[in-house]
Amino acid sequence: MTIRRLLPFLAWRDRVTWENLRFDMIAGLTGAIILVPQGVAFATIAGMPPEYGLYAAMLPAIVAALWGSSWHLVSGPTTAISIVVFAAISPLAEPGSPTFISLVLTLTFLAGIFQLILGFLRLGTLVNFVSHTVVVGFTSGAALLIASSQVGNFFGVPISRGAAFHEVIGGLMTQLGHLNLYVTSVATVTVMACVLVRHWRPRWPYMIFGMVVGALLASALNQWVGGKETGIRTIGTLSVGLPPLSSPDLRWKTIEHIAPIALALALLALTEAVSISRSVALKSGQRIDGNQEFIGQGLSNVVGSFFSGYASSGSFNRTGLNHASGAKTPLAAVFSAVLLLLIVMFLAPLAVYLPIPAMAGILFVVAWGLFDWHYMKGVLRVSRSEGVILIATFVATLSMPLEFAIYVGVVLSLILYLQRTSRPGLDVVEPHPGVRPLAFRLGDGLAEYPQLKILRLNGSIFFGAVDYLQDELQRVQRENPQQKHVLLVASGINFVDTAGARLLSHEASRLQAMGGGLYLFNLKEEPMSTLQRNGDYEIIGPENFFPLGSDPVQAISPRFKDLQARSVR
């Protein structure tokens, strides 16, 4: 293991200049201000005490920044991860209880271990199988779950904590005549304040403004009417200082129960982090090392589990803000975590004035922002299969345990991928007249060769595609019995496995027995070497392979028994 793998921050030490440090400090301060309301809100979603959301944005964020590969990724608590944590652990313990906190820390530790293992095994491409459509479907479903979890706090009606989405809606409908108008007004005004500030002053911290406006209204109502009459409750005092030591429950029985959930959480968190890193890297021109990002995220969660931080990942809005604020190095995330600690130590006593309805309003705003309307409209308009995956993942998120909802989306994506790759395109083509070196175009039926069929294969030949290709090649033979010579334009074949090599040699032998042959034009080096290693190259015949620049049609023509081909040349 190289020193840069152990200490990856050495790779960007040359970027640390006084000018860049100034930009990083400004970006860090901006991010720290945003983190105050977000940390509290995300901890509320996760069912954790509010301070744990702030702790998750401190030391874990520093570790992820220093041991990851992105210059701009900001890690910490996120909406999707928080809702998964709550949904997975709330059936096992009362949210906010010591047992619940211990299980969440265990979940965080195991997710970090899984991420480290994937990183050290260099499986950074694994997250590519969690498509963006799956993430959007899951996030949209999670947005509704976040909003539904705050319905009781938003409208001031009793709703069982952890109730299913349909149960929350049903409970709200039956209590419409008993809404607490004081509570509802505070939550609604908070939402309106956030929306207006975000619209008219997009660079301002709209969540903080919304919280302040909601708190002022709640305070006024309590003074005017009385706290008992309004029913407006507050979060209470935050006891925030240096992240205290914590201890995950590492008993085997607990690990055995939590591990499957932790694996799903690890994959979701890695998908978030890597996709966000790559998205920002397109703007900054940086190259992202997915394996190193896995290691950085894994270390941050392992460390966080021992310092009162629950599961964290890359945050899209904080990362985007970090880049837009001019951050130059990962030190911006480090400054953000340190400044966050200083800010909350000063502001923690003020949390006693933060009303729970205002926090519910903030979470409604967060939930609305999770819907990627533009992407969803595009998917539903352009691709029916992707639309099915989007809707299925969305429905699964609302109706199933969240860790399994992720698996539903991944499995559907893999099925779609395999369906596509197992049916590679096989087009009838013909030589392009007057073009040298020889090129082929889609056939129009005007340039047929009575004894030769020219096909272009667009896709790899692997075990999953063998049956389909065999049926297609034999169908061509049945429809045109006289065309016993088949020329495959093979430039689109990137990969051939053992089963695929066996198919080609089998088809070559079958056609040769009928007095014809199978020929391959412009086959790439990798599939060619597979055929040579397996011995199928000799069965097909070395003379039946034609490199780019040759004219296979002219070379094959003398082998026809009936030379009545109509040439287009």
XYZ file of C-alpha atoms in Angstrom:
569
model
C 0.000 0.000 0.000
C 1.465 3.340 -1.083
C 1.882 6.337 1.194
C -0.666 8.230 -0.930
C -3.239 5.536 -0.236
C -2.616 5.876 3.493
C -2.356 9.676 3.432
C -4.258 10.767 0.298
C -4.330 14.418 1.381
C -0.652 14.604 0.388
C -1.806 14.512 -3.236
C -3.290 18.012 -3.027
C -0.801 19.661 -0.628
C 0.533 21.805 -3.489
C -2.905 23.433 -3.786
C -2.682 24.794 -0.246
C -1.685 28.421 -0.695
C -2.558 31.521 1.317
C -4.944 32.662 -1.403
C -6.670 29.263 -1.571
C -6.887 29.133 2.229
C -8.802 32.416 2.171
C -11.309 30.975 -0.308
C -11.573 27.782 1.748
C -12.220 29.727 4.945
C -15.044 31.739 3.334
C -16.609 28.574 1.894
C -16.210 26.825 5.256
C -17.978 29.621 7.131
C -20.843 29.596 4.630
C -21.210 25.838 4.982
C -21.085 25.982 8.782
C -23.983 28.453 8.911
C -26.086 26.180 6.689
C -25.192 23.131 8.785
C -26.778 24.448 11.983
C -30.432 24.052 10.920
C -29.685 21.080 8.666
C -27.906 19.104 11.369
C -30.799 19.548 13.793
C -33.369 18.767 11.088
C -31.628 15.608 9.873
C -31.196 14.295 13.412
C -34.922 14.803 13.911
C -35.608 12.753 10.778
C -33.305 9.990 12.028
C -35.014 9.865 15.427
C -31.814 10.956 17.146
C -31.328 13.764 19.683
C -30.691 17.040 17.767
C -27.040 17.341 18.824
C -26.170 14.060 17.095
C -26.901 15.625 13.719
C -24.362 18.335 14.538
C -21.784 15.814 15.767
C -22.193 13.851 12.505
C -21.124 16.996 10.628
C -17.941 17.517 12.653
C -15.301 14.797 12.946
C -16.800 12.496 10.258
C -16.783 15.416 7.807
C -13.103 16.108 8.530
C -12.091 12.456 8.064
C -14.096 12.120 4.825
C -12.508 15.289 3.430
C -8.925 14.299 4.254
C -9.147 10.614 3.261
C -11.478 10.973 0.278
C -10.496 12.030 -3.221
C -12.813 14.957 -3.992
C -11.666 18.544 -3.442
C -15.206 19.775 -2.862
C -17.317 16.960 -1.374
C -18.803 17.879 2.012
C -19.927 14.900 4.091
C -22.230 14.713 7.061
C -25.863 13.839 7.798
C -28.145 13.708 4.755
C -31.861 13.371 4.260
C -31.909 9.966 2.566
C -29.485 8.405 5.036
C -31.411 9.847 7.990
C -34.740 8.432 6.835
C -33.159 4.999 6.274
C -31.655 5.097 9.773
C -35.024 5.904 11.321
C -36.974 3.352 9.256
C -34.457 0.579 9.942
C -33.922 1.057 13.682
C -37.268 2.448 14.929
C -38.946 -1.010 14.846
C -36.181 -2.257 17.170
C -36.145 0.501 19.807
C -37.905 3.704 20.829
C -36.464 6.615 18.781
C -34.218 8.826 20.882
C -33.791 6.208 23.610
C -30.340 4.994 24.725
C -30.981 1.627 23.054
C -31.972 3.337 19.796
C -28.843 5.505 19.861
C -26.642 2.474 20.544
C -28.155 0.548 17.609
C -27.749 3.535 15.297
C -24.078 3.796 16.275
C -23.695 0.063 15.537
C -25.377 0.573 12.161
C -22.989 3.446 11.435
C -19.941 1.382 12.424
C -20.944 -1.624 10.278
C -21.788 0.578 7.281
C -18.312 2.117 7.588
C -16.692 -1.330 7.753
C -18.537 -2.448 4.604
C -17.457 0.738 2.821
C -13.842 0.208 3.843
C -13.900 -3.385 2.615
C -15.325 -2.326 -0.752
C -12.695 0.397 -1.025
C -9.743 -1.840 -0.166
C -11.022 -4.473 -2.616
C -11.126 -1.709 -5.248
C -14.812 -2.218 -5.978
C -15.465 1.449 -6.651
C -17.413 0.593 -9.807
C -20.005 -1.257 -7.723
C -22.053 1.904 -7.223
C -22.505 2.129 -10.999
C -25.122 -0.604 -10.631
C -27.219 1.716 -8.480
C -28.542 3.849 -11.311
C -29.458 7.494 -10.951
C -33.065 6.528 -11.680
C -33.064 4.257 -8.616
C -31.610 7.045 -6.458
C -34.213 9.556 -7.717
C -37.074 7.103 -7.143
C -35.816 6.280 -3.670
C -35.197 9.920 -2.764
C -38.667 10.945 -3.955
C -40.267 8.235 -1.841
C -38.092 9.222 1.108
C -39.245 12.835 0.671
C -42.858 11.804 1.203
C -41.845 9.715 4.214
C -40.007 12.698 5.707
C -43.034 14.932 5.229
C -45.410 12.281 6.601
C -43.208 11.824 9.674
C -43.774 15.509 10.497
C -47.509 15.684 9.786
C -48.374 15.457 13.487
C -45.909 18.214 14.414
C -47.010 20.378 11.475
C -50.760 20.268 12.178
C -50.718 19.648 15.922
C -52.591 16.332 15.819
C -51.545 13.025 17.408
C -49.967 10.671 14.873
C -48.223 7.467 15.939
C -44.474 7.787 15.443
C -43.211 5.380 12.813
C -46.681 4.913 11.269
C -46.784 3.855 7.605
C -47.387 6.508 4.951
C -50.988 5.483 4.269
C -51.696 5.352 8.012
C -50.427 8.917 8.442
C -52.626 10.187 5.609
C -55.623 8.310 6.978
C -54.997 9.641 10.489
C -54.758 13.211 9.201
C -58.002 12.894 7.215
C -59.924 11.701 10.277
C -58.623 14.620 12.381
C -59.081 17.521 9.958
C -61.623 19.049 12.289
C -59.218 18.983 15.228
C -56.171 20.747 13.782
C -54.253 23.000 16.169
C -54.404 26.303 14.310
C -51.644 27.864 16.428
C -49.228 25.042 15.640
C -50.284 24.948 11.983
C -49.818 28.711 11.598
C -46.255 28.581 12.979
C -45.325 25.693 10.629
C -46.993 27.366 7.626
C -45.365 30.742 8.221
C -41.983 28.998 8.558
C -42.472 27.344 5.160
C -43.570 30.624 3.576
C -40.566 32.470 5.032
C -38.182 29.829 3.639
C -39.798 29.935 0.200
C -39.816 33.736 -0.014
C -36.215 34.159 1.141
C -35.038 31.409 -1.193
C -36.847 33.065 -4.100
C -35.881 36.680 -3.472
C -32.476 36.206 -1.793
C -31.187 32.805 -2.969
C -27.725 33.357 -1.460
C -29.116 33.901 2.031
C -29.453 30.984 4.512
C -33.198 30.600 4.028
C -33.567 27.813 6.613
C -32.154 30.007 9.366
C -34.483 32.852 8.345
C -37.428 30.464 8.361
C -36.504 29.192 11.820
C -36.144 32.724 13.202
C -39.495 33.845 11.769
C -41.217 30.709 13.078
C -39.634 31.130 16.510
C -40.689 34.799 16.709
C -44.278 33.944 15.773
C -44.412 31.064 18.276
C -43.009 33.283 21.019
C -45.567 35.980 20.248
C -48.452 33.499 20.282
C -47.290 31.984 23.569
C -47.019 35.440 25.137
C -50.370 36.553 23.802
C -52.497 33.406 24.295
C -50.420 31.307 26.660
C -48.296 28.237 26.108
C -50.892 25.796 27.435
C -53.533 27.126 25.068
C -51.332 27.179 21.948
C -49.745 23.776 22.539
C -46.540 24.962 20.853
C -43.597 22.953 22.174
C -39.894 23.705 21.696
C -36.888 21.498 21.100
C -35.288 22.370 24.427
C -31.712 23.193 25.332
C -28.931 21.670 23.224
C -25.914 20.444 25.177
C -23.323 20.711 22.422
C -19.580 20.773 22.951
C -16.738 18.629 21.674
C -18.161 15.386 20.248
C -18.295 12.981 23.224
C -16.999 9.434 23.020
C -19.631 6.817 22.239
C -19.716 3.043 22.048
C -21.514 0.969 19.387
C -23.077 -2.327 20.489
C -20.634 -4.857 19.009
C -22.182 -8.022 20.409
C -22.461 -10.739 17.756
C -26.252 -10.997 18.121
C -26.621 -7.282 17.388
C -24.154 -7.351 14.495
C -25.936 -10.324 12.923
C -29.230 -8.464 13.028
C -27.942 -5.083 11.821
C -25.471 -6.223 9.124
C -27.945 -6.631 6.194
C -29.353 -3.166 6.869
C -25.829 -1.752 7.143
C -24.872 -3.152 3.725
C -27.851 -1.462 2.053
C -27.080 1.764 3.894
C -23.412 1.559 2.860
C -24.338 1.187 -0.821
C -26.802 4.075 -0.689
C -24.295 6.322 1.087
C -21.522 5.446 -1.372
C -23.821 6.042 -4.331
C -24.663 9.480 -2.966
C -21.045 10.390 -2.224
C -19.496 9.166 -5.480
C -22.240 10.530 -7.743
C -22.042 13.950 -6.049
C -18.226 13.918 -6.281
C -18.341 13.107 -9.988
C -21.010 15.727 -10.626
C -18.904 18.497 -9.072
C -15.723 17.130 -10.686
C -17.255 17.783 -14.118
C -17.227 21.479 -13.225
C -13.833 21.572 -11.498
C -12.006 19.304 -13.957
C -10.852 16.971 -11.197
C -10.518 13.214 -11.596
C -12.345 11.254 -8.879
C -10.906 8.002 -7.487
C -14.010 6.002 -6.556
C -12.058 3.487 -4.471
C -10.425 6.238 -2.397
C -13.807 7.867 -1.897
C -15.081 4.533 -0.558
C -12.219 4.472 1.934
C -12.804 8.081 3.003
C -16.522 7.507 3.553
C -15.860 4.247 5.404
C -13.309 5.802 7.735
C -15.611 8.730 8.464
C -18.444 6.436 9.539
C -16.203 4.181 11.620
C -14.699 7.193 13.394
C -18.101 8.870 13.721
C -19.595 5.843 15.466
C -17.107 6.341 18.323
C -17.632 10.130 18.501
C -21.447 10.395 18.673
C -21.973 10.764 14.938
C -24.568 8.696 13.107
C -24.287 7.508 9.496
C -23.097 10.194 7.103
C -22.497 10.602 3.386
C -21.870 13.289 0.804
C -24.385 16.125 0.847
C -25.480 17.435 -2.550
C -26.621 20.906 -1.467
C -23.695 21.526 0.907
C -21.215 20.263 -1.695
C -22.764 22.466 -4.375
C -22.667 25.430 -1.997
C -19.052 24.651 -1.119
C -18.036 24.707 -4.777
C -20.114 27.802 -5.549
C -18.563 29.604 -2.556
C -15.108 29.227 -4.094
C -13.615 26.284 -2.154
C -10.256 25.200 -3.575
C -9.247 22.228 -1.384
C -10.828 19.773 1.093
C -9.704 22.125 3.857
C -12.950 24.028 3.229
C -14.860 21.050 4.669
C -12.415 20.921 7.586
C -12.941 24.632 8.308
C -16.703 24.139 8.047
C -16.671 21.407 10.719
C -14.478 23.432 13.093
C -16.515 26.627 12.627
C -19.715 24.633 13.135
C -18.465 23.584 16.559
C -17.717 27.204 17.507
C -21.084 28.434 16.231
C -23.223 25.833 18.014
C -21.352 26.289 21.289
C -22.474 29.917 21.105
C -26.003 29.317 19.762
C -26.915 26.124 21.656
C -28.736 27.952 24.511
C -31.023 29.608 21.937
C -32.439 26.226 20.878
C -34.845 26.425 23.813
C -36.752 29.012 21.735
C -36.906 26.827 18.591
C -40.493 25.558 18.233
C -41.110 22.009 17.021
C -43.726 23.219 14.447
C -41.067 25.462 12.901
C -38.758 22.452 12.607
C -41.615 20.511 10.973
C -41.985 23.352 8.477
C -38.250 23.229 7.738
C -38.487 19.483 7.089
C -41.425 20.025 4.724
C -39.198 22.406 2.760
C -36.359 19.848 2.791
C -38.729 17.141 1.556
C -39.999 19.293 -1.322
C -36.430 20.019 -2.405
C -35.710 16.306 -2.757
C -38.037 15.897 -5.736
C -36.067 16.059 -8.995
C -39.034 17.025 -11.146
C -36.982 17.736 -14.275
C -35.298 14.324 -14.244
C -38.503 12.435 -13.457
C -40.412 14.122 -16.278
C -37.575 13.325 -18.682
C -37.432 9.655 -17.687
C -41.201 9.165 -17.905
C -41.284 10.887 -21.289
C -38.267 9.208 -22.905
C -37.831 5.691 -21.488
C -40.657 3.354 -20.517
C -38.317 0.829 -18.883
C -36.521 3.490 -16.834
C -39.919 4.889 -15.904
C -40.964 1.486 -14.568
C -37.814 1.360 -12.408
C -38.464 4.901 -11.148
C -42.080 4.171 -10.201
C -41.302 0.734 -8.740
C -38.534 2.129 -6.528
C -40.774 5.009 -5.467
C -43.648 2.671 -4.538
C -41.277 0.236 -2.794
C -39.878 3.095 -0.716
C -43.352 3.959 0.516
C -44.523 0.391 1.102
C -41.469 -1.647 2.103
C -38.616 -1.407 4.613
C -36.278 1.161 3.069
C -33.224 -1.093 2.972
C -35.181 -3.525 0.775
C -36.563 -0.724 -1.373
C -33.009 0.058 -2.467
C -32.472 -3.582 -3.389
C -35.701 -3.573 -5.440
C -34.388 -0.700 -7.534
C -30.953 -2.272 -7.951
C -32.391 -5.658 -8.976
C -34.744 -4.037 -11.492
C -31.842 -2.032 -12.945
C -29.752 -5.179 -13.307
C -32.656 -7.018 -14.956
C -33.053 -4.160 -17.439
C -29.300 -4.112 -18.094
C -29.163 -7.867 -18.659
C -32.227 -7.741 -20.878
C -30.565 -5.145 -23.066
C -27.148 -6.786 -23.233
C -28.611 -10.269 -23.804
C -30.274 -9.037 -27.005
C -27.478 -7.244 -28.893
C -28.397 -5.492 -32.108
C -27.964 -7.574 -35.259
C -28.465 -5.399 -38.337
C -28.446 -6.326 -42.015
C -25.833 -4.154 -43.736
C -24.243 -3.750 -47.159
C -20.993 -2.268 -48.460
C -21.095 1.501 -48.755
C -20.502 2.241 -52.464
C -17.483 4.330 -53.310
C -16.098 4.417 -49.761
C -12.542 3.232 -49.104
C -11.423 1.716 -46.833
C -14.480 -0.503 -46.941
C -17.388 0.645 -44.773
C -20.876 -0.718 -44.303
C -24.276 0.920 -44.069
C -27.697 -0.378 -43.093
C -29.065 -2.548 -45.871
C -32.009 -1.311 -47.901
C -32.678 -4.555 -49.771
C -31.233 -3.254 -53.045
C -27.773 -4.785 -52.795
C -28.368 -8.422 -51.836
C -25.847 -11.173 -52.403
C -27.668 -14.445 -53.186
C -25.212 -16.593 -51.227
C -23.905 -14.052 -48.675
C -25.595 -12.400 -45.713
C -23.791 -9.428 -44.156
C -24.708 -8.686 -40.540
C -23.365 -6.096 -38.107
C -23.334 -7.183 -34.459
C -23.614 -4.350 -31.938
C -22.861 -5.831 -28.548
C -20.717 -8.325 -26.703
C -21.134 -12.092 -27.050
C -21.448 -13.566 -23.566
C -23.353 -16.441 -21.998
C -26.514 -14.360 -21.554
C -26.675 -13.468 -25.261
C -25.731 -16.866 -26.746
C -29.252 -18.297 -27.099
C -30.614 -15.113 -28.647
C -27.773 -14.825 -31.175
C -27.968 -18.503 -32.068
C -31.696 -18.176 -32.745
C -31.152 -15.030 -34.828
C -28.383 -16.543 -36.951
C -30.391 -19.687 -37.593
C -33.492 -17.614 -38.371
C -31.491 -15.860 -41.090
C -30.591 -19.285 -42.468
C -34.212 -20.477 -42.454
C -35.480 -17.340 -44.201
C -32.686 -17.428 -46.824
C -31.573 -21.073 -47.270
C -29.302 -20.180 -50.184
C -27.294 -17.678 -48.075
C -24.871 -20.161 -46.509
C -22.093 -17.595 -46.151
C -22.429 -15.125 -43.242
C -20.114 -12.145 -42.822
C -20.182 -10.575 -39.355
C -19.052 -6.945 -39.171
C -17.518 -7.329 -35.702
C -16.322 -3.813 -34.843
C -19.104 -3.522 -32.226
C -18.024 -6.652 -30.321
C -16.091 -5.556 -27.232
C -16.065 -8.814 -25.306
C -16.424 -12.535 -25.987
C -16.538 -15.094 -23.167
C -16.092 -18.858 -23.422
C -19.746 -19.485 -24.224
C -19.653 -16.785 -26.897
C -16.487 -18.214 -28.456
C -18.119 -21.643 -28.526
C -21.155 -20.177 -30.296
C -19.014 -18.646 -33.059
C -17.070 -21.844 -33.666
C -20.274 -23.900 -33.602
C -21.961 -21.620 -36.165
C -18.821 -21.694 -38.315
C -18.801 -25.523 -38.274
C -22.533 -25.668 -39.056
C -22.224 -23.322 -42.025
C -19.085 -25.089 -43.288
C -20.937 -28.424 -43.216
C -23.583 -26.851 -45.450
C -20.977 -25.654 -47.922
C -20.765 -22.086 -46.595
C -18.811 -20.333 -43.869
C -18.727 -17.745 -41.091
C -16.448 -14.725 -41.576
C -15.532 -11.923 -39.176
C -14.480 -8.448 -40.251
C -12.637 -5.934 -38.039
C -12.735 -7.977 -34.819
C -11.017 -6.204 -31.938
C -7.868 -7.507 -30.263
C -9.416 -8.604 -26.940
C -12.175 -10.858 -28.353
C -9.686 -12.143 -30.940
C -7.277 -13.250 -28.210
C -10.139 -15.050 -26.407
C -10.910 -17.036 -29.556
C -7.228 -17.889 -29.979
C -6.767 -19.041 -26.372
C -9.863 -21.252 -26.501
C -8.947 -22.890 -29.811
C -12.077 -21.547 -31.523
C -9.924 -19.399 -33.800
C -8.627 -22.528 -35.544
C -12.105 -24.033 -35.832
C -13.476 -20.892 -37.500
C -10.351 -20.733 -39.688
C -7.638 -18.073 -39.711
C -8.442 -17.337 -43.347
C -11.966 -16.298 -42.337
C -10.845 -13.283 -40.256
C -10.446 -9.989 -42.115
C -8.773 -6.904 -40.597
C -9.837 -3.313 -41.106
C -8.683 -2.089 -44.513
C -9.280 -5.389 -46.290
C -12.225 -6.213 -48.575
C -13.862 -9.354 -47.187
C -16.659 -9.382 -49.804
C -14.142 -9.563 -52.633
C -12.126 -12.214 -50.790
C -15.170 -14.372 -50.051
C -16.767 -14.127 -53.528
C -14.584 -16.798 -55.190
C -15.825 -19.307 -52.597
C -19.439 -18.996 -53.772
C -20.790 -21.887 -55.787
C -22.974 -19.470 -57.697
C -21.275 -16.197 -58.552
C -24.372 -14.192 -59.309
C -23.908 -11.583 -56.645
C -24.968 -8.131 -57.615
C -22.194 -5.751 -56.759
C -22.809 -2.155 -55.817
C -19.253 -1.177 -56.557
